[in-house]
Short mmCIF file of C-alpha atoms in Angstrom, two decimals:
data_model
loop_
_atom_site.label_atom_id
_atom_site.label_comp_id
_atom_site.label_asym_id
_atom_site.label_seq_id
_atom_site.Cartn_x
_atom_site.Cartn_y
_atom_site.Cartn_z
CA MET A 28 0.00 0.00 0.00
CA ALA A 29 2.75 2.46 0.94
CA SER A 30 4.60 1.93 -2.32
CA LEU A 31 1.46 2.53 -4.39
CA PHE A 32 -0.46 5.28 -2.58
CA ALA A 33 2.07 7.32 -0.56
CA ASN A 34 2.14 11.03 -1.47
CA LEU A 35 0.75 10.93 -4.99
CA GLY A 36 1.16 14.70 -5.11
CA ALA A 37 4.90 14.74 -4.34
CA ILE A 38 5.48 16.22 -7.78
CA GLY A 39 3.11 18.05 -10.09
CA LEU A 40 1.82 16.59 -13.32
CA ILE A 41 4.78 16.01 -15.63
CA GLY A 42 5.53 15.16 -19.25
CA PRO A 43 3.14 15.72 -22.13
CA ASP A 44 0.73 12.93 -21.15
CA GLU A 45 -0.18 13.57 -17.50
CA PRO A 46 -1.42 17.17 -17.86
CA ARG A 47 -3.12 16.34 -21.15
CA TYR A 48 -5.06 13.37 -19.75
CA ALA A 49 -5.83 15.28 -16.55
CA TRP A 50 -7.18 18.21 -18.56
CA ILE A 51 -9.55 15.89 -20.45
CA ALA A 52 -10.76 14.27 -17.22
CA ARG A 53 -11.24 17.63 -15.49
CA ALA A 54 -13.15 18.99 -18.49
CA MET A 55 -15.37 15.90 -18.43
CA ALA A 56 -16.24 16.52 -14.78
CA GLU A 57 -16.84 20.23 -15.42
CA THR A 58 -18.95 19.93 -18.58
CA GLY A 59 -20.87 16.75 -17.80
CA ASP A 60 -20.05 15.31 -21.23
CA TRP A 61 -19.04 11.76 -20.27
CA VAL A 62 -18.86 10.49 -23.85
CA THR A 63 -16.48 12.64 -25.92
CA PRO A 64 -12.96 13.27 -24.53
CA ARG A 65 -11.99 16.89 -25.20
CA LEU A 66 -8.63 18.63 -24.99
CA TRP A 67 -8.97 22.43 -25.03
CA ALA A 68 -12.63 21.95 -26.05
CA VAL A 69 -11.59 19.90 -29.13
CA PRO A 70 -12.42 16.14 -29.38
CA TRP A 71 -9.34 14.07 -28.58
CA PHE A 72 -9.38 10.39 -29.55
CA GLU A 73 -5.89 9.16 -28.67
CA LYS A 74 -7.15 6.86 -25.88
CA PRO A 75 -10.52 5.34 -24.91
CA ILE A 76 -12.67 6.52 -22.04
CA LEU A 77 -12.01 4.41 -18.92
CA TYR A 78 -9.16 6.47 -17.48
CA TYR A 79 -11.02 9.72 -18.11
CA TRP A 80 -14.10 8.41 -16.32
CA ALA A 81 -12.07 7.27 -13.32
CA ALA A 82 -10.07 10.50 -13.00
CA ALA A 83 -13.14 12.66 -13.65
CA LEU A 84 -14.76 11.14 -10.57
CA GLY A 85 -11.81 12.41 -8.53
CA PHE A 86 -12.19 15.90 -9.97
CA TRP A 87 -15.95 15.76 -9.39
CA MET A 88 -15.22 14.96 -5.71
CA HIS A 89 -12.82 17.96 -5.62
CA LEU A 90 -9.71 15.94 -4.81
CA PRO A 91 -6.37 17.73 -5.29
CA ALA A 92 -5.47 17.68 -8.98
CA GLU A 93 -2.55 15.26 -8.68
CA TRP A 94 -4.55 12.85 -6.49
CA ALA A 95 -7.60 12.95 -8.75
CA ALA A 96 -5.43 12.30 -11.80
CA ARG A 97 -3.22 9.57 -10.28
CA LEU A 98 -5.50 7.74 -7.85
CA PRO A 99 -7.09 5.55 -10.59
CA SER A 100 -3.64 4.18 -11.45
CA ALA A 101 -2.80 3.48 -7.80
CA ILE A 102 -6.09 1.65 -7.25
CA ALA A 103 -5.54 -0.31 -10.47
CA ALA A 104 -2.05 -1.34 -9.33
CA LEU A 105 -3.53 -2.59 -6.04
CA ALA A 106 -6.14 -4.57 -7.99
CA ALA A 107 -3.41 -6.14 -10.13
CA ALA A 108 -1.46 -7.08 -6.99
CA LYS A 109 -4.58 -8.67 -5.51
CA GLY A 110 -5.15 -10.55 -8.76
CA ILE A 111 -1.74 -12.18 -8.86
CA ALA A 112 -1.98 -12.96 -5.13
CA TRP A 113 -5.24 -14.79 -5.83
CA PHE A 114 -3.63 -16.69 -8.70
CA ALA A 115 -0.66 -17.70 -6.53
CA ARG A 116 -2.90 -18.85 -3.68
CA ARG A 117 -4.98 -21.04 -5.99
CA TYR A 118 -2.00 -22.71 -7.64
CA TYR A 119 0.99 -22.45 -5.35
CA GLY A 120 -0.27 -22.68 -1.76
CA ALA A 121 -2.17 -20.52 0.69
CA ASP A 122 0.53 -19.70 3.27
CA GLU A 123 -0.05 -15.94 3.06
CA ALA A 124 1.86 -15.23 6.27
CA SER A 125 5.21 -16.28 4.81
CA LEU A 126 7.28 -14.15 2.47
CA ALA A 127 8.65 -17.41 1.09
CA SER A 128 5.19 -18.16 -0.31
CA PRO A 129 4.39 -16.81 -3.80
CA THR A 130 0.96 -15.82 -2.44
CA LEU A 131 2.56 -12.98 -0.50
CA LEU A 132 5.85 -12.65 -2.33
CA ALA A 133 4.36 -12.10 -5.82
CA PRO A 134 2.24 -9.02 -4.93
CA VAL A 135 5.10 -7.65 -2.82
CA ILE A 136 7.52 -7.98 -5.74
CA PHE A 137 5.02 -6.43 -8.14
CA ALA A 138 4.13 -3.50 -5.88
CA THR A 139 7.78 -2.57 -5.30
CA THR A 140 9.06 -2.85 -8.87
CA VAL A 141 10.13 0.25 -10.74
CA ALA A 142 7.32 -0.34 -13.25
CA ALA A 143 4.52 -0.64 -10.68
CA THR A 144 5.62 2.21 -8.44
CA GLY A 145 6.17 4.43 -11.46
CA PHE A 146 2.95 3.74 -13.34
CA ALA A 147 0.84 3.54 -10.17
CA ARG A 148 1.75 7.22 -9.74
CA ALA A 149 1.14 8.18 -13.37
CA ALA A 150 -1.95 9.99 -14.65
CA THR A 151 -2.24 7.71 -17.69
CA PRO A 152 -4.42 4.74 -18.76
CA ASP A 153 -1.50 2.28 -18.67
CA MET A 154 -1.98 0.83 -15.19
CA LEU A 155 -5.75 0.57 -15.62
CA PHE A 156 -5.10 -1.37 -18.82
CA SER A 157 -2.51 -3.61 -17.17
CA ALA A 158 -4.76 -4.33 -14.17
CA ALA A 159 -7.73 -5.18 -16.37
CA ILE A 160 -5.59 -7.55 -18.46
CA THR A 161 -4.23 -9.12 -15.25
CA LEU A 162 -7.66 -9.77 -13.79
CA ALA A 163 -8.92 -11.07 -17.14
CA MET A 164 -6.01 -13.52 -17.41
CA VAL A 165 -6.52 -14.70 -13.83
CA CYS A 166 -10.15 -15.45 -14.68
CA ALA A 167 -9.11 -17.13 -17.94
CA ALA A 168 -6.81 -19.42 -15.98
CA SER A 169 -9.74 -20.42 -13.78
CA VAL A 170 -11.81 -21.31 -16.84
CA LEU A 171 -8.92 -23.39 -18.19
CA ARG A 172 -8.45 -25.03 -14.83
CA ARG A 173 -12.15 -26.02 -14.76
CA ALA A 174 -11.60 -27.65 -18.16
CA GLY A 175 -8.75 -29.71 -16.70
CA ALA A 176 -6.04 -27.96 -18.72
CA LEU A 177 -4.07 -26.70 -15.71
CA ARG A 178 -2.94 -28.59 -12.63
CA ILE A 179 -5.11 -27.91 -9.59
CA PRO A 180 -5.00 -28.71 -5.87
CA ASN A 181 -7.05 -31.80 -5.00
CA ASN A 182 -9.59 -29.89 -2.92
CA ALA A 183 -10.30 -27.08 -5.39
CA GLN A 184 -12.58 -28.72 -7.97
CA ALA A 185 -15.88 -28.26 -6.09
CA GLU A 186 -15.24 -24.55 -5.60
CA ILE A 187 -14.45 -24.03 -9.28
CA GLN A 188 -17.55 -25.89 -10.45
CA ALA A 189 -19.75 -23.78 -8.18
CA ARG A 190 -18.31 -20.52 -9.48
CA SER A 191 -17.75 -21.37 -13.14
CA LEU A 192 -20.47 -19.03 -14.47
CA LEU A 193 -19.24 -16.14 -12.32
CA VAL A 194 -15.69 -16.63 -13.60
CA LEU A 195 -16.91 -16.47 -17.21
CA VAL A 196 -18.79 -13.26 -16.43
CA LEU A 197 -15.69 -11.74 -14.82
CA TRP A 198 -13.45 -12.86 -17.70
CA GLY A 199 -15.70 -11.06 -20.18
CA ALA A 200 -16.11 -7.99 -17.95
CA PHE A 201 -12.41 -7.47 -17.29
CA LEU A 202 -11.49 -7.96 -20.94
CA GLY A 203 -14.18 -5.43 -21.85
CA ALA A 204 -12.77 -3.01 -19.27
CA ALA A 205 -9.31 -3.44 -20.82
CA VAL A 206 -10.76 -2.50 -24.22
CA LEU A 207 -12.25 0.60 -22.60
CA ALA A 208 -8.85 1.39 -21.06
CA LYS A 209 -6.68 1.22 -24.16
CA GLY A 210 -8.51 -0.30 -27.08
CA PRO A 211 -8.40 -3.49 -29.18
CA ALA A 212 -4.85 -4.26 -28.04
CA ALA A 213 -6.51 -5.88 -25.02
CA VAL A 214 -8.04 -8.64 -27.17
CA ILE A 215 -4.76 -9.10 -29.02
CA LEU A 216 -2.64 -9.42 -25.87
CA ALA A 217 -5.00 -11.71 -23.95
CA GLY A 218 -6.00 -13.73 -27.02
CA GLY A 219 -2.44 -13.96 -28.29
CA ALA A 220 -1.04 -15.23 -25.00
CA ILE A 221 -3.81 -17.80 -24.64
CA GLY A 222 -3.45 -18.74 -28.31
CA VAL A 223 0.28 -19.41 -27.91
CA TRP A 224 -0.43 -21.47 -24.79
CA ALA A 225 -3.09 -23.50 -26.62
CA LEU A 226 -0.86 -24.00 -29.68
CA VAL A 227 2.07 -25.33 -27.67
CA THR A 228 0.01 -27.47 -25.27
CA SER A 229 -2.61 -28.59 -27.87
CA ASN A 230 -5.35 -27.57 -25.44
CA TRP A 231 -7.50 -25.89 -28.07
CA ARG A 232 -10.75 -27.23 -26.68
CA ALA A 233 -10.11 -25.68 -23.28
CA ALA A 234 -9.04 -22.40 -24.88
CA PHE A 235 -12.20 -22.23 -27.00
CA GLY A 236 -14.17 -22.54 -23.78
CA LEU A 237 -13.22 -18.93 -23.13
CA ALA A 238 -15.42 -17.96 -26.08
CA HIS A 239 -18.52 -18.96 -24.10
CA PRO A 240 -21.65 -17.01 -25.10
CA VAL A 241 -21.95 -15.63 -21.57
CA ALA A 242 -18.39 -14.26 -21.67
CA ILE A 243 -18.90 -12.77 -25.15
CA ALA A 244 -22.18 -11.14 -24.11
CA VAL A 245 -20.65 -9.58 -21.01
CA PHE A 246 -17.59 -8.43 -22.96
CA CYS A 247 -19.82 -6.70 -25.52
CA ALA A 248 -22.01 -5.17 -22.82
CA VAL A 249 -19.01 -3.69 -21.02
CA GLY A 250 -16.67 -2.79 -23.85
CA LEU A 251 -18.76 -1.76 -26.84
CA PRO A 252 -21.53 0.72 -25.86
CA TRP A 253 -19.18 3.68 -25.37
CA TYR A 254 -17.48 3.01 -28.72
CA ALA A 255 -20.84 2.96 -30.48
CA LEU A 256 -22.08 6.11 -28.76
CA CYS A 257 -18.83 8.03 -29.31
CA ALA A 258 -18.75 7.01 -33.00
CA ARG A 259 -22.33 8.15 -33.39
CA ARG A 260 -21.56 11.57 -31.92
CA ASN A 261 -18.18 11.92 -33.64
CA PRO A 262 -18.08 10.61 -37.23
CA ASP A 263 -14.26 10.69 -37.41
CA PHE A 264 -13.76 8.76 -34.14
CA LEU A 265 -13.22 5.30 -35.64
CA ARG A 266 -10.82 6.60 -38.27
CA VAL A 267 -8.71 8.58 -35.78
CA PHE A 268 -8.71 6.11 -32.90
CA ILE A 269 -8.84 2.68 -34.55
CA PHE A 270 -6.78 3.27 -37.67
CA GLN A 271 -4.46 6.13 -36.69
CA HIS A 272 -3.80 5.48 -33.02
CA ASN A 273 -3.81 1.69 -33.23
CA PHE A 274 -3.00 0.26 -36.67
CA GLU A 275 -0.81 3.10 -37.92
CA ARG A 276 0.90 3.40 -34.53
CA TYR A 277 1.84 -0.28 -34.67
CA LEU A 278 2.62 -0.61 -38.38
CA THR A 279 4.32 2.73 -39.13
CA PRO A 280 6.71 5.17 -37.39
CA LEU A 281 4.00 7.86 -37.61
CA PHE A 282 4.39 8.89 -33.95
CA GLN A 283 8.21 8.88 -34.01
CA HIS A 284 8.72 6.35 -31.21
CA GLN A 285 11.11 4.15 -33.18
CA GLN A 286 13.42 1.86 -31.24
CA PRO A 287 15.49 -1.24 -32.14
CA PHE A 288 13.84 -4.66 -32.07
CA TRP A 289 15.61 -5.60 -28.82
CA PHE A 290 14.42 -2.45 -27.01
CA PHE A 291 12.04 -4.28 -24.66
CA GLY A 292 14.72 -6.72 -23.46
CA PRO A 293 16.57 -4.22 -21.26
CA ILE A 294 13.30 -2.40 -20.53
CA THR A 295 11.92 -5.61 -19.01
CA ILE A 296 14.97 -5.95 -16.77
CA LEU A 297 14.68 -2.31 -15.69
CA ALA A 298 10.93 -2.63 -15.11
CA LEU A 299 11.43 -5.43 -12.57
CA LEU A 300 14.12 -3.67 -10.56
CA PRO A 301 15.15 -4.28 -7.82
CA TRP A 302 13.94 -7.88 -8.25
CA SER A 303 15.24 -8.59 -11.76
CA ALA A 304 17.77 -11.18 -10.55
CA PHE A 305 14.88 -13.40 -9.39
CA LEU A 306 14.23 -14.14 -13.06
CA ILE A 307 17.28 -16.38 -12.83
CA GLY A 308 15.28 -18.56 -10.46
CA ALA A 309 12.37 -18.48 -12.91
CA ALA A 310 14.67 -19.71 -15.68
CA GLN A 311 15.88 -22.54 -13.45
CA GLU A 312 12.27 -23.49 -12.67
CA ALA A 313 11.47 -23.49 -16.40
CA MET A 314 14.38 -25.82 -17.12
CA SER A 315 13.19 -28.14 -14.35
CA LEU A 316 9.68 -28.29 -15.84
CA TRP A 317 11.16 -28.97 -19.27
CA ARG A 318 13.33 -31.85 -18.01
CA GLU A 319 10.41 -33.36 -16.08
CA LYS A 320 8.05 -32.98 -19.09
CA THR A 321 5.37 -31.46 -16.80
CA TRP A 322 5.14 -28.03 -18.39
CA THR A 323 2.14 -28.72 -20.66
CA ASN A 324 -0.40 -28.47 -17.82
CA SER A 325 1.72 -26.21 -15.61
CA PRO A 326 0.26 -22.90 -14.41
CA GLY A 327 3.82 -21.60 -14.72
CA PHE A 328 3.81 -22.15 -18.48
CA PHE A 329 0.51 -20.26 -18.75
CA LEU A 330 2.16 -17.40 -16.84
CA ALA A 331 5.17 -17.54 -19.15
CA CYS A 332 2.93 -17.15 -22.22
CA TRP A 333 1.14 -14.25 -20.53
CA ALA A 334 4.46 -12.60 -19.66
CA VAL A 335 6.33 -13.15 -22.92
CA PHE A 336 3.65 -12.50 -25.54
CA PRO A 337 3.29 -8.71 -24.94
CA ILE A 338 7.07 -8.29 -25.05
CA VAL A 339 7.39 -10.21 -28.34
CA PHE A 340 4.30 -8.63 -29.88
CA PHE A 341 5.39 -5.05 -29.23
CA SER A 342 8.96 -5.81 -30.28
CA PHE A 343 7.60 -5.94 -33.84
CA SER A 344 5.84 -2.60 -33.46
CA GLN A 345 7.19 0.42 -35.32
CA SER A 346 6.37 2.53 -32.26
CA LYS A 347 7.85 1.49 -28.93
CA LEU A 348 7.38 3.05 -25.49
CA PRO A 349 8.32 1.46 -22.13
CA SER A 350 4.67 1.45 -21.03
CA TYR A 351 3.69 -0.99 -23.79
CA ILE A 352 4.93 -4.03 -21.87
CA LEU A 353 3.32 -3.07 -18.55
CA PRO A 354 0.67 -5.83 -18.93
CA ALA A 355 3.52 -8.36 -18.75
CA VAL A 356 4.89 -7.09 -15.43
CA PRO A 357 2.32 -8.73 -13.07
CA ALA A 358 2.94 -12.09 -14.73
CA LEU A 359 6.69 -11.55 -14.58
CA ALA A 360 6.40 -10.74 -10.86
CA LEU A 361 4.54 -14.02 -10.34
CA VAL A 362 7.10 -15.97 -12.37
CA ALA A 363 9.96 -14.35 -10.46
CA ALA A 364 8.34 -15.06 -7.09
CA ILE A 365 7.66 -18.70 -7.90
CA GLY A 366 11.10 -19.29 -9.37
CA ALA A 367 13.01 -17.57 -6.57
CA SER A 368 11.01 -19.19 -3.75
CA ARG A 369 11.78 -22.62 -5.21
CA SER A 370 15.33 -22.04 -6.45
CA PHE A 371 16.71 -20.24 -3.37
CA PRO A 372 16.26 -23.16 -0.90
CA LYS A 373 17.57 -25.82 -3.30
CA SER A 374 21.25 -25.06 -2.90
CA ARG A 375 23.63 -22.53 -1.41
CA THR A 376 24.90 -21.76 -4.91
CA ASN A 377 21.43 -20.73 -6.05
CA ALA A 378 20.92 -18.67 -2.91
CA VAL A 379 24.22 -16.84 -3.36
CA ILE A 380 23.57 -16.13 -7.06
CA LEU A 381 20.10 -14.70 -6.42
CA SER A 382 21.09 -12.69 -3.36
CA ALA A 383 24.24 -11.36 -5.07
CA GLY A 384 22.14 -10.25 -8.03
CA ILE A 385 19.78 -8.28 -5.76
CA ALA A 386 22.70 -6.87 -3.76
CA VAL A 387 24.48 -5.58 -6.85
CA VAL A 388 21.28 -3.86 -7.99
CA TRP A 389 21.08 -1.78 -4.81
CA ILE A 390 24.71 -0.69 -5.05
CA VAL A 391 24.30 0.26 -8.73
CA LEU A 392 21.08 2.19 -8.05
CA ALA A 393 22.72 4.13 -5.23
CA ALA A 394 25.78 4.87 -7.38
CA VAL A 395 23.55 6.16 -10.19
CA PHE A 396 21.73 8.40 -7.69
CA LEU A 397 25.05 9.75 -6.42
CA HIS A 398 26.17 10.53 -9.98
CA ALA A 399 22.84 12.19 -10.83
CA ALA A 400 22.88 14.25 -7.64
CA HIS A 401 25.94 16.13 -8.91
CA LYS A 402 24.45 16.67 -12.37
CA ILE A 403 20.87 17.81 -11.70
CA PRO A 404 20.31 21.37 -10.41
CA PHE A 405 18.27 20.74 -7.26
CA ALA A 406 16.92 24.25 -6.61
CA GLU A 407 17.50 25.31 -3.00
CA MET A 408 18.56 21.81 -1.92
CA GLU A 409 21.58 21.41 -4.18
CA THR A 410 23.96 20.95 -1.22
CA SER A 411 21.84 18.44 0.71
CA ILE A 412 20.92 16.13 -2.17
CA PRO A 413 24.51 15.05 -2.96
CA ALA A 414 25.06 14.43 0.76
CA LEU A 415 21.89 12.36 0.86
CA ALA A 416 23.07 10.43 -2.21
CA ALA A 417 26.44 9.70 -0.57
CA ALA A 418 24.65 8.43 2.54
CA ALA A 419 22.37 6.33 0.33
CA LEU A 420 25.39 4.66 -1.27
CA ALA A 421 26.81 3.77 2.13
CA ILE A 422 23.45 2.38 3.24
CA ALA A 423 23.09 0.45 -0.02
CA ILE A 424 26.46 -1.20 0.54
CA ALA A 425 25.35 -2.22 4.04
CA VAL A 426 22.03 -3.54 2.73
CA ALA A 427 23.83 -5.43 -0.04
CA ALA A 428 26.10 -7.02 2.55
CA GLY A 429 23.05 -8.06 4.56
CA ILE A 430 21.34 -9.57 1.53
CA LEU A 431 24.49 -11.45 0.56
CA TYR A 432 24.81 -12.72 4.14
CA ALA A 433 21.21 -13.94 3.95
CA GLY A 434 22.10 -15.80 0.77
CA LEU A 435 25.12 -17.45 2.35
CA ARG A 436 22.93 -18.55 5.25
CA GLY A 437 20.14 -19.71 2.96
CA ASN A 438 17.74 -17.28 4.65
CA PHE A 439 15.32 -16.36 1.87
CA ARG A 440 12.96 -14.40 4.12
CA LEU A 441 15.74 -12.14 5.38
CA ALA A 442 16.90 -11.35 1.84
CA VAL A 443 13.35 -10.48 0.78
CA ILE A 444 12.68 -8.38 3.89
CA LEU A 445 15.87 -6.35 3.43
CA CYS A 446 15.00 -5.72 -0.21
CA CYS A 447 11.42 -4.70 0.65
CA ILE A 448 12.52 -2.30 3.38
CA SER A 449 15.04 -0.75 1.02
CA ALA A 450 12.43 -0.34 -1.74
CA VAL A 451 9.89 1.33 0.56
CA ALA A 452 12.55 3.56 2.15
CA THR A 453 13.82 4.60 -1.28
CA LEU A 454 10.33 5.56 -2.38
CA GLN A 455 9.76 7.50 0.84
CA VAL A 456 12.96 9.51 0.35
CA ALA A 457 12.00 10.15 -3.27
CA ASN A 458 8.54 11.36 -2.25
CA THR A 459 9.64 13.62 0.59
CA VAL A 460 12.97 14.99 -0.64
CA VAL A 461 13.93 14.27 -4.24
CA LEU A 462 10.66 14.76 -6.15
CA PRO A 463 9.70 18.02 -4.38
CA ALA A 464 13.17 19.36 -5.20
CA LEU A 465 12.74 18.39 -8.85
CA ASP A 466 9.20 19.78 -9.08
CA PRO A 467 10.00 23.22 -10.59
CA TYR A 468 12.35 21.60 -13.12
CA LEU A 469 9.84 19.02 -14.34
CA SER A 470 6.35 20.30 -13.57
CA ALA A 471 4.48 23.53 -14.34
CA ARG A 472 2.67 23.44 -10.98
CA SER A 473 4.90 25.85 -9.07
CA HIS A 474 5.26 28.18 -12.06
CA ALA A 475 1.51 28.51 -12.51
CA ALA A 476 1.08 29.12 -8.77
CA PHE A 477 3.69 31.90 -8.93
CA PHE A 478 1.72 33.74 -11.63
CA ARG A 479 -1.74 32.99 -10.25
CA ASN A 480 -2.37 36.60 -9.17
CA ASP A 481 -0.48 38.31 -11.97
CA LEU A 482 -1.94 41.72 -12.84
CA HIS A 483 -1.73 41.08 -16.59
CA PRO A 484 -2.55 37.40 -17.14
CA ASP A 485 -3.40 38.09 -20.78
CA ARG A 486 0.21 39.14 -21.41
CA ILE A 487 1.81 35.86 -20.31
CA PHE A 488 3.10 33.83 -23.26
CA THR A 489 5.17 30.77 -24.04
CA TYR A 490 7.95 30.65 -26.61
CA ARG A 491 9.76 27.63 -28.00
CA LEU A 492 9.00 25.40 -25.03
CA LYS A 493 8.87 21.62 -25.23
CA ARG A 494 5.34 20.30 -25.55
CA SER A 495 5.48 18.85 -22.02
CA TRP A 496 5.76 22.41 -20.67
CA ASP A 497 3.04 23.66 -23.00
CA TYR A 498 0.60 21.00 -21.80
CA GLY A 499 1.60 21.43 -18.16
CA LEU A 500 1.26 25.21 -18.18
CA ALA A 501 -2.08 24.96 -19.98
CA TYR A 502 -3.38 22.54 -17.37
CA TYR A 503 -2.33 24.56 -14.32
CA PHE A 504 -3.28 27.92 -15.86
CA HIS A 505 -6.61 26.36 -16.85
CA ARG A 506 -6.20 27.78 -20.34
CA GLU A 507 -3.92 27.36 -23.33
CA LEU A 508 -1.14 29.96 -23.22
CA PRO A 509 -0.53 31.64 -26.58
CA GLU A 510 2.84 31.46 -28.34
CA TRP A 511 4.69 34.77 -28.24
CA SER A 512 5.96 36.37 -31.45
CA PRO A 513 9.07 38.60 -31.64
CA GLN A 514 6.96 40.91 -33.79
CA ASP A 515 4.60 41.60 -30.86
CA PRO A 516 5.45 45.23 -29.94
CA ASP A 517 3.83 45.29 -26.50
CA ALA A 518 5.24 44.41 -23.08
CA ALA A 519 4.96 40.75 -22.17
CA LEU A 520 6.21 38.07 -19.86
CA VAL A 521 7.55 35.16 -21.89
CA LEU A 522 8.08 31.68 -20.46
CA THR A 523 10.76 30.07 -22.56
CA SER A 524 13.67 27.65 -22.84
CA SER A 525 17.40 28.31 -23.21
CA GLU A 526 17.04 28.05 -26.98
CA GLY A 527 14.11 30.45 -26.95
CA PHE A 528 15.96 32.91 -24.71
CA GLU A 529 18.89 33.01 -27.16
CA LYS A 530 16.52 33.84 -30.01
CA ILE A 531 14.85 36.57 -27.94
CA VAL A 532 18.26 38.13 -27.29
CA LYS A 533 19.22 37.90 -30.97
CA ALA A 534 15.94 39.57 -31.89
CA GLY A 535 16.92 42.49 -29.64
CA ARG A 536 13.93 42.13 -27.31
CA PHE A 537 15.96 41.54 -24.14
CA ARG A 538 18.92 43.78 -23.35
CA ASP A 539 19.61 43.29 -19.64
CA ALA A 540 23.13 42.28 -18.71
CA ASP A 541 22.03 39.46 -16.41
CA GLU A 542 20.31 36.35 -17.69
CA PRO A 543 16.97 35.72 -15.95
CA PRO A 544 16.95 32.90 -13.39
CA GLN A 545 16.02 29.46 -14.65
CA GLN A 546 14.18 26.65 -12.91
CA GLY A 547 13.07 24.47 -15.77
CA ILE A 548 11.56 27.54 -17.44
CA ILE A 549 13.14 30.97 -18.00
CA TYR A 550 10.97 33.98 -17.18
CA VAL A 551 11.81 36.73 -19.68
CA PRO A 552 10.25 40.19 -19.17
CA ILE A 553 9.87 41.79 -22.59
CA PRO A 554 9.74 45.62 -22.70
CA PRO A 555 7.55 47.35 -25.26
CA VAL A 556 9.08 48.46 -28.51
CA ALA A 557 9.94 52.18 -28.46
CA ARG A 558 7.59 54.19 -30.65
#
């Protein structure tokens, strides 16, 4: 809970996406139009409606902007954690009190990964999409288990039979919600993973059971009405959303997010930090299943298909962003938890390898923080942040030594506990010290607050700013700021970048000897042209 919900407002809305999506949600709450997403009063069809609905409820309840915009993602991350905990309890034991049990370890790993903590605090549809896919896949596994395609505990059959209809309803509902969160990619990711599983295991009959009329009806009831209504009100909706933002995004470099084919390999490793080394245990578990020829009806193989398919699928995309593989992270957390909990106790060599991998991660992360602390201009805290980073490196070395000691002693619980404490402490320091210090350099929140009572708000302009600043300033000013022109003869206050400031000086519109102060944005007072 602490890693997902703590201080969601530690930093203002950042990047081009957060303020843009928050604007649309806020406008939805203000106008009462719950069908057509609008950015600056213009229909905006980049993403479906689910995130906007969820965030608009927060704005309607008058939550602080950052909480209203980010709370849906935090709740979705919690739902995903609960989903994989349920999966682990059904298939891998119900000892929830032990960190050595995947039932507790899997959600703990997921909730403390870089991917989960980052996207749980992001005002974007990505975590809602990932959570909906997770819950849909958990329900799909239950349907497959009822069909006898996955191994089950001896005492679980009666429960599954009694709840089979409910599971089909939930499978259809969650898949429909995923379509509302991010579009037809939901059907491709869930269907593709299950299709690969069925192809390899030859369990086509069980897989086709997921196409039950009840599941299809519920999926259509949840996922399709908004699409039909929005298309009816906006004739160009299907062309813009379906073809431009889905097919063209995948098949062409239209949106300029080109990356090499192998891009998602290192991204996957980074997404699972600080637990990435536990994938070694997962690989060992996979080899064991292969040697024993028991993988065809293994829940672990189903998880592997769920985890790997999104990574492979988006590796072929002409547009690649780190968020694309977020639906794979819950499954990867489960795989890592199962593999590590089984591999660690088998031998001291395994324990040392896994614990050393985690230990090295903490030292590297602290060293990167120390390096960054001397490079980033931390406003009024520039002297304390490097000192904090140096202390963090010393603490990381001590934690690494403790984790390695736990490995040598074969104490899996101690290694996990030390890593969890370190992850939560790191997030707490980031929320209370680092992110607030970075706020004016990354977010428009403090800049808009500074100019809130300006006597001439109509004479505040932007000039050659990155689009992230344009969207952020527009959100916090509650209006789109116009672009300044050097030909404008009147006095103005221009919010610009270093590049823009140089052009203003070359145009002869700023003649002071001292350069204006800069905190992410440069405030340039422009005098009127002499007449």
